[in-house]
């Protein structure tokens, strides 16, 4: 859309995943189902952990916070995405775009640091089992959580303030389904060199630092597990890490593909990778932990056994009320 040079747009247009009219309703139905599954699955994880005394340990504390962050993460993106599927204009205001970018970065970075905190927890549990309670105490967990949140908020604020200094001209069409950093930078007609330097340097701190922490933790876990004499002991040790490793692979694999490359190499094809860490990973999180984690599976079964009688009583009361003359 043509505009005079050096004009700050009051709104942007999000092209989304497809510009074809016939694709909009099927995509709306698909992502609505994925969003509802994400909400219900992660909410069940939180409720199961909070209600089961056997799940009151650091690993599940971080998992419950991760599930909450995932709910917020997808809620920042998907509702606006769903509205645009059914809208002809597909616009987003300038302020709303910056707000979406800010909270997307906040919860994405919190996810990254929580995954690192969970790796540290697994390292202490397997490599220093006799000191686990004293090392991973309540104070340590709260400090790790506070650092994750504080750094994420400050890092995201820096990005948004830098983007707000840019001038956008000639086009206000974002080739993406939400206001991500790189698609916005490609629309700027002022210099983005500072933004790119910050994205690469701070990106290393927010993405690669936690990832390196995870790699080091798992290398030490691997060494410790290989020294376990019994095969059953090795299987048990690896089984406690398998769910976390699956999430780490999905999250960091896709996010590295999208962001750890120069801005000039950013293409529309990377939208698929973006869907993986923004929508698919939060949706799969409950399934990965409930299917591959025995304690979590038992916690969910206990939760459902408590919910089912209440639902039965509610449905019976409604049926009796309906049958009254």
Short mmCIF file of N, CA and C in Angstrom, two decimals, residues 71-227:
data_model
loop_
_atom_site.label_atom_id
_atom_site.label_comp_id
_atom_site.label_asym_id
_atom_site.label_seq_id
_atom_site.Cartn_x
_atom_site.Cartn_y
_atom_site.Cartn_z
N UNK A 71 0.04 -21.16 27.74
CA UNK A 71 -1.32 -20.66 27.55
C UNK A 71 -1.26 -19.18 27.16
N UNK A 72 -0.46 -18.41 27.87
CA UNK A 72 -0.31 -16.98 27.57
C UNK A 72 0.34 -16.77 26.21
N UNK A 73 1.34 -17.58 25.90
CA UNK A 73 2.10 -17.50 24.64
C UNK A 73 1.17 -17.62 23.44
N UNK A 74 0.34 -18.65 23.44
CA UNK A 74 -0.57 -18.87 22.31
C UNK A 74 -1.70 -17.84 22.30
N UNK A 75 -2.13 -17.40 23.49
CA UNK A 75 -3.22 -16.43 23.56
C UNK A 75 -2.80 -15.07 23.00
N UNK A 76 -1.53 -14.76 23.06
CA UNK A 76 -1.01 -13.52 22.47
C UNK A 76 -1.17 -13.53 20.95
N UNK A 77 -1.10 -14.71 20.34
CA UNK A 77 -1.05 -14.83 18.88
C UNK A 77 -2.35 -15.34 18.26
N UNK A 78 -2.88 -16.45 18.77
CA UNK A 78 -3.94 -17.18 18.07
C UNK A 78 -5.27 -16.43 17.98
N UNK A 79 -5.80 -15.81 19.06
CA UNK A 79 -7.10 -15.13 18.92
C UNK A 79 -7.13 -14.09 17.79
N UNK A 80 -6.09 -13.26 17.69
CA UNK A 80 -6.03 -12.28 16.60
C UNK A 80 -5.92 -12.98 15.26
N UNK A 81 -5.19 -14.07 15.23
CA UNK A 81 -5.05 -14.87 14.01
C UNK A 81 -6.40 -15.42 13.56
N UNK A 82 -7.20 -15.90 14.51
CA UNK A 82 -8.53 -16.44 14.21
C UNK A 82 -9.47 -15.35 13.69
N UNK A 83 -9.41 -14.18 14.31
CA UNK A 83 -10.23 -13.05 13.85
C UNK A 83 -9.89 -12.69 12.41
N UNK A 84 -8.60 -12.67 12.09
CA UNK A 84 -8.17 -12.30 10.74
C UNK A 84 -8.57 -13.33 9.69
N UNK A 85 -8.69 -14.59 10.08
CA UNK A 85 -9.13 -15.62 9.13
C UNK A 85 -10.55 -15.30 8.61
N UNK A 86 -11.37 -14.69 9.46
CA UNK A 86 -12.77 -14.40 9.09
C UNK A 86 -12.99 -12.94 8.72
N UNK A 87 -11.91 -12.16 8.72
CA UNK A 87 -12.02 -10.74 8.42
C UNK A 87 -11.48 -10.43 7.03
N UNK A 88 -12.07 -9.44 6.40
CA UNK A 88 -11.61 -9.03 5.07
C UNK A 88 -10.43 -8.06 5.17
N UNK A 89 -10.39 -7.26 6.22
CA UNK A 89 -9.35 -6.23 6.31
C UNK A 89 -8.03 -6.76 6.86
N UNK A 90 -8.08 -7.65 7.86
CA UNK A 90 -6.88 -8.27 8.47
C UNK A 90 -5.90 -7.23 9.02
N UNK A 91 -6.44 -6.16 9.58
CA UNK A 91 -5.59 -5.09 10.09
C UNK A 91 -5.29 -5.27 11.57
N UNK A 92 -4.19 -4.66 12.00
CA UNK A 92 -3.82 -4.60 13.41
C UNK A 92 -3.22 -3.22 13.65
N UNK A 93 -3.65 -2.54 14.69
CA UNK A 93 -3.16 -1.18 14.95
C UNK A 93 -1.68 -1.21 15.31
N UNK A 94 -1.04 -0.05 15.15
CA UNK A 94 0.38 0.04 15.44
C UNK A 94 0.67 -0.31 16.90
N UNK A 95 -0.13 0.24 17.82
CA UNK A 95 0.06 -0.02 19.25
C UNK A 95 -0.19 -1.49 19.57
N UNK A 96 -1.24 -2.06 18.98
CA UNK A 96 -1.56 -3.47 19.22
C UNK A 96 -0.46 -4.37 18.68
N UNK A 97 0.13 -3.99 17.56
CA UNK A 97 1.22 -4.76 16.95
C UNK A 97 2.44 -4.79 17.88
N UNK A 98 2.81 -3.63 18.43
CA UNK A 98 3.95 -3.58 19.35
C UNK A 98 3.65 -4.35 20.63
N UNK A 99 2.40 -4.26 21.11
CA UNK A 99 2.03 -5.00 22.32
C UNK A 99 2.10 -6.49 22.08
N UNK A 100 1.62 -6.93 20.92
CA UNK A 100 1.68 -8.35 20.59
C UNK A 100 3.12 -8.83 20.51
N UNK A 101 3.99 -8.04 19.86
CA UNK A 101 5.40 -8.38 19.77
C UNK A 101 6.03 -8.48 21.16
N UNK A 102 5.70 -7.53 22.02
CA UNK A 102 6.28 -7.49 23.37
C UNK A 102 5.93 -8.76 24.16
N UNK A 103 4.65 -9.10 24.22
CA UNK A 103 4.24 -10.24 25.04
C UNK A 103 4.63 -11.57 24.39
N UNK A 104 4.71 -11.60 23.06
CA UNK A 104 5.22 -12.78 22.38
C UNK A 104 6.66 -13.05 22.78
N UNK A 105 7.48 -11.99 22.80
CA UNK A 105 8.88 -12.13 23.21
C UNK A 105 9.00 -12.49 24.70
N UNK A 106 8.16 -11.87 25.53
CA UNK A 106 8.19 -12.14 26.97
C UNK A 106 7.97 -13.63 27.25
N UNK A 107 6.85 -14.15 26.76
CA UNK A 107 6.50 -15.54 27.09
C UNK A 107 7.37 -16.55 26.34
N UNK A 108 7.86 -16.17 25.16
CA UNK A 108 8.80 -17.04 24.45
C UNK A 108 10.11 -17.19 25.21
N UNK A 109 10.60 -16.08 25.75
CA UNK A 109 11.84 -16.12 26.53
C UNK A 109 11.66 -16.82 27.87
N UNK A 110 10.50 -16.62 28.49
CA UNK A 110 10.21 -17.34 29.74
C UNK A 110 10.23 -18.85 29.48
N UNK A 111 9.63 -19.28 28.37
CA UNK A 111 9.67 -20.69 27.99
C UNK A 111 11.11 -21.19 27.89
N UNK A 112 11.94 -20.40 27.23
CA UNK A 112 13.33 -20.78 27.02
C UNK A 112 14.07 -20.98 28.34
N UNK A 113 13.91 -20.03 29.26
CA UNK A 113 14.60 -20.13 30.54
C UNK A 113 14.01 -21.19 31.45
N UNK A 114 12.71 -21.43 31.34
CA UNK A 114 12.10 -22.50 32.14
C UNK A 114 12.60 -23.87 31.69
N UNK A 115 12.80 -24.05 30.40
CA UNK A 115 13.35 -25.31 29.90
C UNK A 115 14.77 -25.51 30.44
N UNK A 116 15.54 -24.41 30.54
CA UNK A 116 16.88 -24.50 31.11
C UNK A 116 16.82 -24.84 32.60
N UNK A 117 15.88 -24.22 33.32
CA UNK A 117 15.71 -24.50 34.75
C UNK A 117 15.33 -25.96 34.98
N UNK A 118 14.49 -26.49 34.10
CA UNK A 118 14.09 -27.90 34.21
C UNK A 118 15.26 -28.83 33.93
N UNK A 119 16.16 -28.43 33.04
CA UNK A 119 17.36 -29.22 32.77
C UNK A 119 18.29 -29.24 33.98
N UNK A 120 18.42 -28.08 34.62
CA UNK A 120 19.24 -28.01 35.85
C UNK A 120 18.65 -28.92 36.92
N UNK A 121 17.33 -28.88 37.04
CA UNK A 121 16.64 -29.73 38.02
C UNK A 121 16.92 -31.21 37.76
N UNK A 122 16.87 -31.62 36.51
CA UNK A 122 17.13 -33.04 36.17
C UNK A 122 18.60 -33.40 36.44
N UNK A 123 19.51 -32.45 36.17
CA UNK A 123 20.93 -32.69 36.45
C UNK A 123 21.16 -32.93 37.94
N UNK A 124 20.59 -32.06 38.78
CA UNK A 124 20.77 -32.21 40.23
C UNK A 124 20.13 -33.50 40.72
N UNK A 125 18.93 -33.83 40.20
CA UNK A 125 18.22 -35.03 40.64
C UNK A 125 18.98 -36.31 40.32
N UNK A 126 19.66 -36.35 39.16
CA UNK A 126 20.33 -37.57 38.72
C UNK A 126 21.79 -37.61 39.18
N UNK A 127 22.48 -36.47 39.11
CA UNK A 127 23.91 -36.45 39.43
C UNK A 127 24.21 -36.17 40.90
N UNK A 128 23.30 -35.49 41.58
CA UNK A 128 23.51 -35.19 43.01
C UNK A 128 22.24 -35.53 43.80
N UNK A 129 21.80 -36.78 43.74
CA UNK A 129 20.50 -37.13 44.35
C UNK A 129 20.43 -36.90 45.85
N UNK A 130 21.56 -37.08 46.56
CA UNK A 130 21.54 -36.92 48.02
C UNK A 130 21.49 -35.45 48.45
N UNK A 131 21.83 -34.55 47.52
CA UNK A 131 21.80 -33.12 47.83
C UNK A 131 20.63 -32.42 47.12
N UNK A 132 19.75 -33.18 46.47
CA UNK A 132 18.68 -32.60 45.65
C UNK A 132 17.78 -31.67 46.46
N UNK A 133 17.35 -32.12 47.63
CA UNK A 133 16.41 -31.34 48.45
C UNK A 133 17.05 -30.03 48.92
N UNK A 134 18.31 -30.07 49.25
CA UNK A 134 18.97 -28.86 49.75
C UNK A 134 19.34 -27.89 48.62
N UNK A 135 19.71 -28.43 47.46
CA UNK A 135 20.08 -27.56 46.33
C UNK A 135 18.83 -26.96 45.67
N UNK A 136 17.89 -27.83 45.27
CA UNK A 136 16.67 -27.37 44.60
C UNK A 136 15.59 -27.06 45.62
N UNK A 137 15.91 -26.18 46.55
CA UNK A 137 14.93 -25.80 47.56
C UNK A 137 13.99 -24.72 47.02
N UNK A 138 13.03 -24.31 47.84
CA UNK A 138 12.03 -23.34 47.40
C UNK A 138 12.68 -22.02 46.98
N UNK A 139 13.67 -21.58 47.75
CA UNK A 139 14.35 -20.31 47.45
C UNK A 139 15.05 -20.36 46.09
N UNK A 140 15.72 -21.47 45.81
CA UNK A 140 16.42 -21.63 44.53
C UNK A 140 15.43 -21.61 43.37
N UNK A 141 14.32 -22.32 43.52
CA UNK A 141 13.29 -22.37 42.46
C UNK A 141 12.71 -20.98 42.19
N UNK A 142 12.44 -20.24 43.26
CA UNK A 142 11.86 -18.90 43.11
C UNK A 142 12.86 -17.93 42.48
N UNK A 143 14.15 -18.09 42.81
CA UNK A 143 15.18 -17.25 42.19
C UNK A 143 15.30 -17.53 40.69
N UNK A 144 15.28 -18.81 40.31
CA UNK A 144 15.33 -19.18 38.90
C UNK A 144 14.12 -18.62 38.15
N UNK A 145 12.95 -18.72 38.76
CA UNK A 145 11.73 -18.20 38.14
C UNK A 145 11.78 -16.68 38.03
N UNK A 146 12.22 -16.01 39.10
CA UNK A 146 12.29 -14.55 39.09
C UNK A 146 13.26 -14.05 38.03
N UNK A 147 14.40 -14.72 37.89
CA UNK A 147 15.37 -14.34 36.86
C UNK A 147 14.77 -14.52 35.47
N UNK A 148 14.10 -15.64 35.25
CA UNK A 148 13.48 -15.93 33.95
C UNK A 148 12.50 -14.83 33.56
N UNK A 149 11.66 -14.44 34.51
CA UNK A 149 10.63 -13.43 34.22
C UNK A 149 11.26 -12.05 34.04
N UNK A 150 12.17 -11.66 34.95
CA UNK A 150 12.77 -10.32 34.90
C UNK A 150 13.57 -10.12 33.61
N UNK A 151 14.41 -11.09 33.26
CA UNK A 151 15.22 -10.95 32.05
C UNK A 151 14.32 -10.90 30.82
N UNK A 152 13.29 -11.73 30.78
CA UNK A 152 12.39 -11.77 29.63
C UNK A 152 11.67 -10.45 29.43
N UNK A 153 11.20 -9.84 30.53
CA UNK A 153 10.51 -8.56 30.42
C UNK A 153 11.45 -7.46 29.95
N UNK A 154 12.65 -7.41 30.48
CA UNK A 154 13.61 -6.36 30.11
C UNK A 154 14.09 -6.52 28.67
N UNK A 155 14.39 -7.78 28.28
CA UNK A 155 14.84 -8.05 26.91
C UNK A 155 13.77 -7.67 25.91
N UNK A 156 12.53 -8.03 26.19
CA UNK A 156 11.42 -7.74 25.27
C UNK A 156 11.16 -6.25 25.18
N UNK A 157 11.26 -5.56 26.32
CA UNK A 157 11.06 -4.11 26.33
C UNK A 157 12.11 -3.41 25.46
N UNK A 158 13.35 -3.86 25.53
CA UNK A 158 14.42 -3.28 24.71
C UNK A 158 14.10 -3.43 23.23
N UNK A 159 13.66 -4.61 22.82
CA UNK A 159 13.32 -4.86 21.42
C UNK A 159 12.20 -3.93 20.95
N UNK A 160 11.15 -3.83 21.73
CA UNK A 160 9.99 -3.03 21.34
C UNK A 160 10.35 -1.55 21.27
N UNK A 161 11.15 -1.06 22.22
CA UNK A 161 11.57 0.34 22.19
C UNK A 161 12.40 0.65 20.95
N UNK A 162 13.26 -0.29 20.56
CA UNK A 162 14.07 -0.09 19.35
C UNK A 162 13.21 -0.11 18.09
N UNK A 163 12.25 -1.01 18.03
CA UNK A 163 11.34 -1.06 16.87
C UNK A 163 10.51 0.22 16.81
N UNK A 164 10.12 0.75 17.95
CA UNK A 164 9.31 1.97 17.99
C UNK A 164 10.07 3.18 17.45
N UNK A 165 11.41 3.10 17.42
CA UNK A 165 12.21 4.19 16.88
C UNK A 165 12.31 4.15 15.35
N UNK A 166 11.90 3.06 14.75
CA UNK A 166 12.02 2.90 13.30
C UNK A 166 10.95 3.68 12.56
N UNK A 167 11.25 4.00 11.31
CA UNK A 167 10.28 4.64 10.42
C UNK A 167 9.84 3.63 9.37
N UNK A 168 8.52 3.51 9.19
CA UNK A 168 7.98 2.57 8.21
C UNK A 168 7.35 3.37 7.08
N UNK A 169 7.71 3.02 5.86
CA UNK A 169 7.16 3.72 4.71
C UNK A 169 6.98 2.75 3.55
N UNK A 170 6.27 3.20 2.55
CA UNK A 170 6.04 2.46 1.30
C UNK A 170 5.08 1.29 1.46
N UNK A 171 5.17 0.52 2.52
CA UNK A 171 4.27 -0.63 2.69
C UNK A 171 3.99 -0.87 4.16
N UNK A 172 2.74 -1.24 4.45
CA UNK A 172 2.37 -1.61 5.82
C UNK A 172 1.85 -3.05 5.87
N UNK A 173 2.24 -3.83 4.87
CA UNK A 173 1.80 -5.22 4.77
C UNK A 173 2.85 -6.15 5.38
N UNK A 174 2.48 -6.84 6.44
CA UNK A 174 3.38 -7.78 7.12
C UNK A 174 3.13 -9.18 6.57
N UNK A 175 4.15 -9.78 6.01
CA UNK A 175 4.03 -11.12 5.44
C UNK A 175 4.18 -12.18 6.53
N UNK A 176 3.23 -12.15 7.45
CA UNK A 176 3.28 -13.07 8.57
C UNK A 176 1.89 -13.13 9.20
N UNK A 177 1.69 -14.06 10.17
CA UNK A 177 0.38 -14.14 10.81
C UNK A 177 0.34 -13.43 12.16
N UNK A 178 1.45 -12.83 12.57
CA UNK A 178 1.47 -11.99 13.76
C UNK A 178 2.64 -11.03 13.65
N UNK A 179 2.73 -10.09 14.60
CA UNK A 179 3.78 -9.07 14.56
C UNK A 179 5.07 -9.61 15.15
N UNK A 180 5.84 -10.27 14.34
CA UNK A 180 7.14 -10.79 14.76
C UNK A 180 8.20 -9.74 14.43
N UNK A 181 9.36 -9.88 15.03
CA UNK A 181 10.41 -8.87 14.89
C UNK A 181 10.92 -8.78 13.46
N UNK A 182 11.35 -9.89 12.89
CA UNK A 182 11.99 -9.85 11.56
C UNK A 182 11.08 -9.36 10.45
N UNK A 183 9.82 -9.81 10.34
CA UNK A 183 8.95 -9.25 9.29
C UNK A 183 8.73 -7.75 9.42
N UNK A 184 8.69 -7.25 10.67
CA UNK A 184 8.54 -5.80 10.85
C UNK A 184 9.80 -5.05 10.44
N UNK A 185 10.96 -5.60 10.77
CA UNK A 185 12.22 -4.95 10.40
C UNK A 185 12.36 -4.85 8.88
N UNK A 186 11.82 -5.81 8.17
CA UNK A 186 11.93 -5.79 6.70
C UNK A 186 11.09 -4.68 6.09
N UNK A 187 10.12 -4.14 6.84
CA UNK A 187 9.28 -3.05 6.34
C UNK A 187 9.87 -1.67 6.61
N UNK A 188 10.89 -1.61 7.47
CA UNK A 188 11.45 -0.32 7.88
C UNK A 188 12.25 0.31 6.75
N UNK A 189 12.11 1.64 6.60
CA UNK A 189 12.93 2.34 5.61
C UNK A 189 14.08 3.09 6.27
N UNK A 190 14.09 3.13 7.60
CA UNK A 190 15.24 3.66 8.33
C UNK A 190 16.19 2.50 8.64
N UNK A 191 17.37 2.83 9.10
CA UNK A 191 18.38 1.80 9.36
C UNK A 191 17.95 0.86 10.48
N UNK A 192 18.14 -0.44 10.24
CA UNK A 192 17.80 -1.46 11.25
C UNK A 192 19.05 -2.14 11.80
N UNK A 193 20.20 -1.52 11.57
CA UNK A 193 21.46 -2.17 11.96
C UNK A 193 21.54 -2.38 13.48
N UNK A 194 21.08 -1.37 14.25
CA UNK A 194 21.10 -1.51 15.72
C UNK A 194 20.18 -2.64 16.15
N UNK A 195 18.99 -2.69 15.53
CA UNK A 195 18.03 -3.75 15.86
C UNK A 195 18.61 -5.13 15.56
N UNK A 196 19.30 -5.25 14.42
CA UNK A 196 19.86 -6.54 14.03
C UNK A 196 21.00 -6.96 14.97
N UNK A 197 21.83 -5.99 15.36
CA UNK A 197 22.92 -6.29 16.29
C UNK A 197 22.36 -6.75 17.63
N UNK A 198 21.36 -6.02 18.13
CA UNK A 198 20.73 -6.38 19.41
C UNK A 198 20.06 -7.74 19.31
N UNK A 199 19.38 -7.99 18.17
CA UNK A 199 18.69 -9.27 17.98
C UNK A 199 19.69 -10.43 18.01
N UNK A 200 20.86 -10.23 17.42
CA UNK A 200 21.86 -11.30 17.39
C UNK A 200 22.55 -11.47 18.74
N UNK A 201 22.95 -10.34 19.36
CA UNK A 201 23.69 -10.43 20.63
C UNK A 201 22.77 -10.83 21.77
N UNK A 202 21.65 -10.11 21.92
CA UNK A 202 20.71 -10.44 22.99
C UNK A 202 20.02 -11.77 22.71
N UNK A 203 19.88 -12.08 21.40
CA UNK A 203 19.29 -13.38 21.04
C UNK A 203 20.16 -14.53 21.52
N UNK A 204 21.47 -14.34 21.45
CA UNK A 204 22.39 -15.36 21.96
C UNK A 204 22.21 -15.55 23.46
N UNK A 205 21.95 -14.42 24.16
CA UNK A 205 21.77 -14.50 25.62
C UNK A 205 20.44 -15.15 25.98
N UNK A 206 19.39 -14.85 25.21
CA UNK A 206 18.06 -15.33 25.56
C UNK A 206 17.75 -16.72 25.02
N UNK A 207 18.42 -17.11 23.95
CA UNK A 207 18.15 -18.42 23.34
C UNK A 207 19.31 -19.38 23.52
N UNK A 208 20.51 -18.94 23.13
CA UNK A 208 21.65 -19.86 23.16
C UNK A 208 22.18 -20.11 24.57
N UNK A 209 22.13 -19.10 25.44
CA UNK A 209 22.62 -19.32 26.81
C UNK A 209 21.82 -20.41 27.52
N UNK A 210 20.48 -20.35 27.51
CA UNK A 210 19.72 -21.46 28.09
C UNK A 210 19.97 -22.79 27.39
N UNK A 211 20.12 -22.73 26.05
CA UNK A 211 20.35 -23.97 25.29
C UNK A 211 21.69 -24.60 25.68
N UNK A 212 22.72 -23.77 25.82
CA UNK A 212 24.04 -24.27 26.25
C UNK A 212 23.94 -24.87 27.65
N UNK A 213 23.18 -24.22 28.51
CA UNK A 213 22.96 -24.72 29.86
C UNK A 213 22.31 -26.11 29.82
N UNK A 214 21.35 -26.27 28.92
CA UNK A 214 20.67 -27.56 28.75
C UNK A 214 21.63 -28.62 28.24
N UNK A 215 22.45 -28.26 27.24
CA UNK A 215 23.41 -29.21 26.66
C UNK A 215 24.41 -29.68 27.72
N UNK A 216 24.96 -28.73 28.50
CA UNK A 216 25.93 -29.08 29.53
C UNK A 216 25.28 -29.98 30.58
N UNK A 217 24.05 -29.64 30.98
CA UNK A 217 23.34 -30.45 31.98
C UNK A 217 23.15 -31.87 31.50
N UNK A 218 22.75 -32.02 30.24
CA UNK A 218 22.49 -33.36 29.72
C UNK A 218 23.76 -34.15 29.42
N UNK A 219 24.83 -33.46 29.09
CA UNK A 219 26.11 -34.15 28.92
C UNK A 219 26.57 -34.75 30.26
N UNK A 220 26.40 -33.99 31.33
CA UNK A 220 26.78 -34.49 32.66
C UNK A 220 25.82 -35.60 33.11
N UNK A 221 24.55 -35.47 32.74
CA UNK A 221 23.58 -36.53 33.04
C UNK A 221 23.96 -37.81 32.30
N UNK A 222 24.34 -37.66 31.03
CA UNK A 222 24.72 -38.82 30.22
C UNK A 222 25.92 -39.55 30.82
N UNK A 223 26.91 -38.79 31.25
CA UNK A 223 28.10 -39.39 31.88
C UNK A 223 27.72 -40.14 33.14
N UNK A 224 26.84 -39.52 33.94
CA UNK A 224 26.41 -40.14 35.20
C UNK A 224 25.59 -41.40 34.94
N UNK A 225 24.72 -41.37 33.94
CA UNK A 225 23.86 -42.52 33.63
C UNK A 225 24.68 -43.69 33.09
N UNK A 226 25.68 -43.39 32.27
CA UNK A 226 26.53 -44.45 31.71
C UNK A 226 27.32 -45.18 32.80
N UNK A 227 27.51 -44.52 33.93
CA UNK A 227 28.23 -45.15 35.05
C UNK A 227 27.31 -45.98 35.94
#
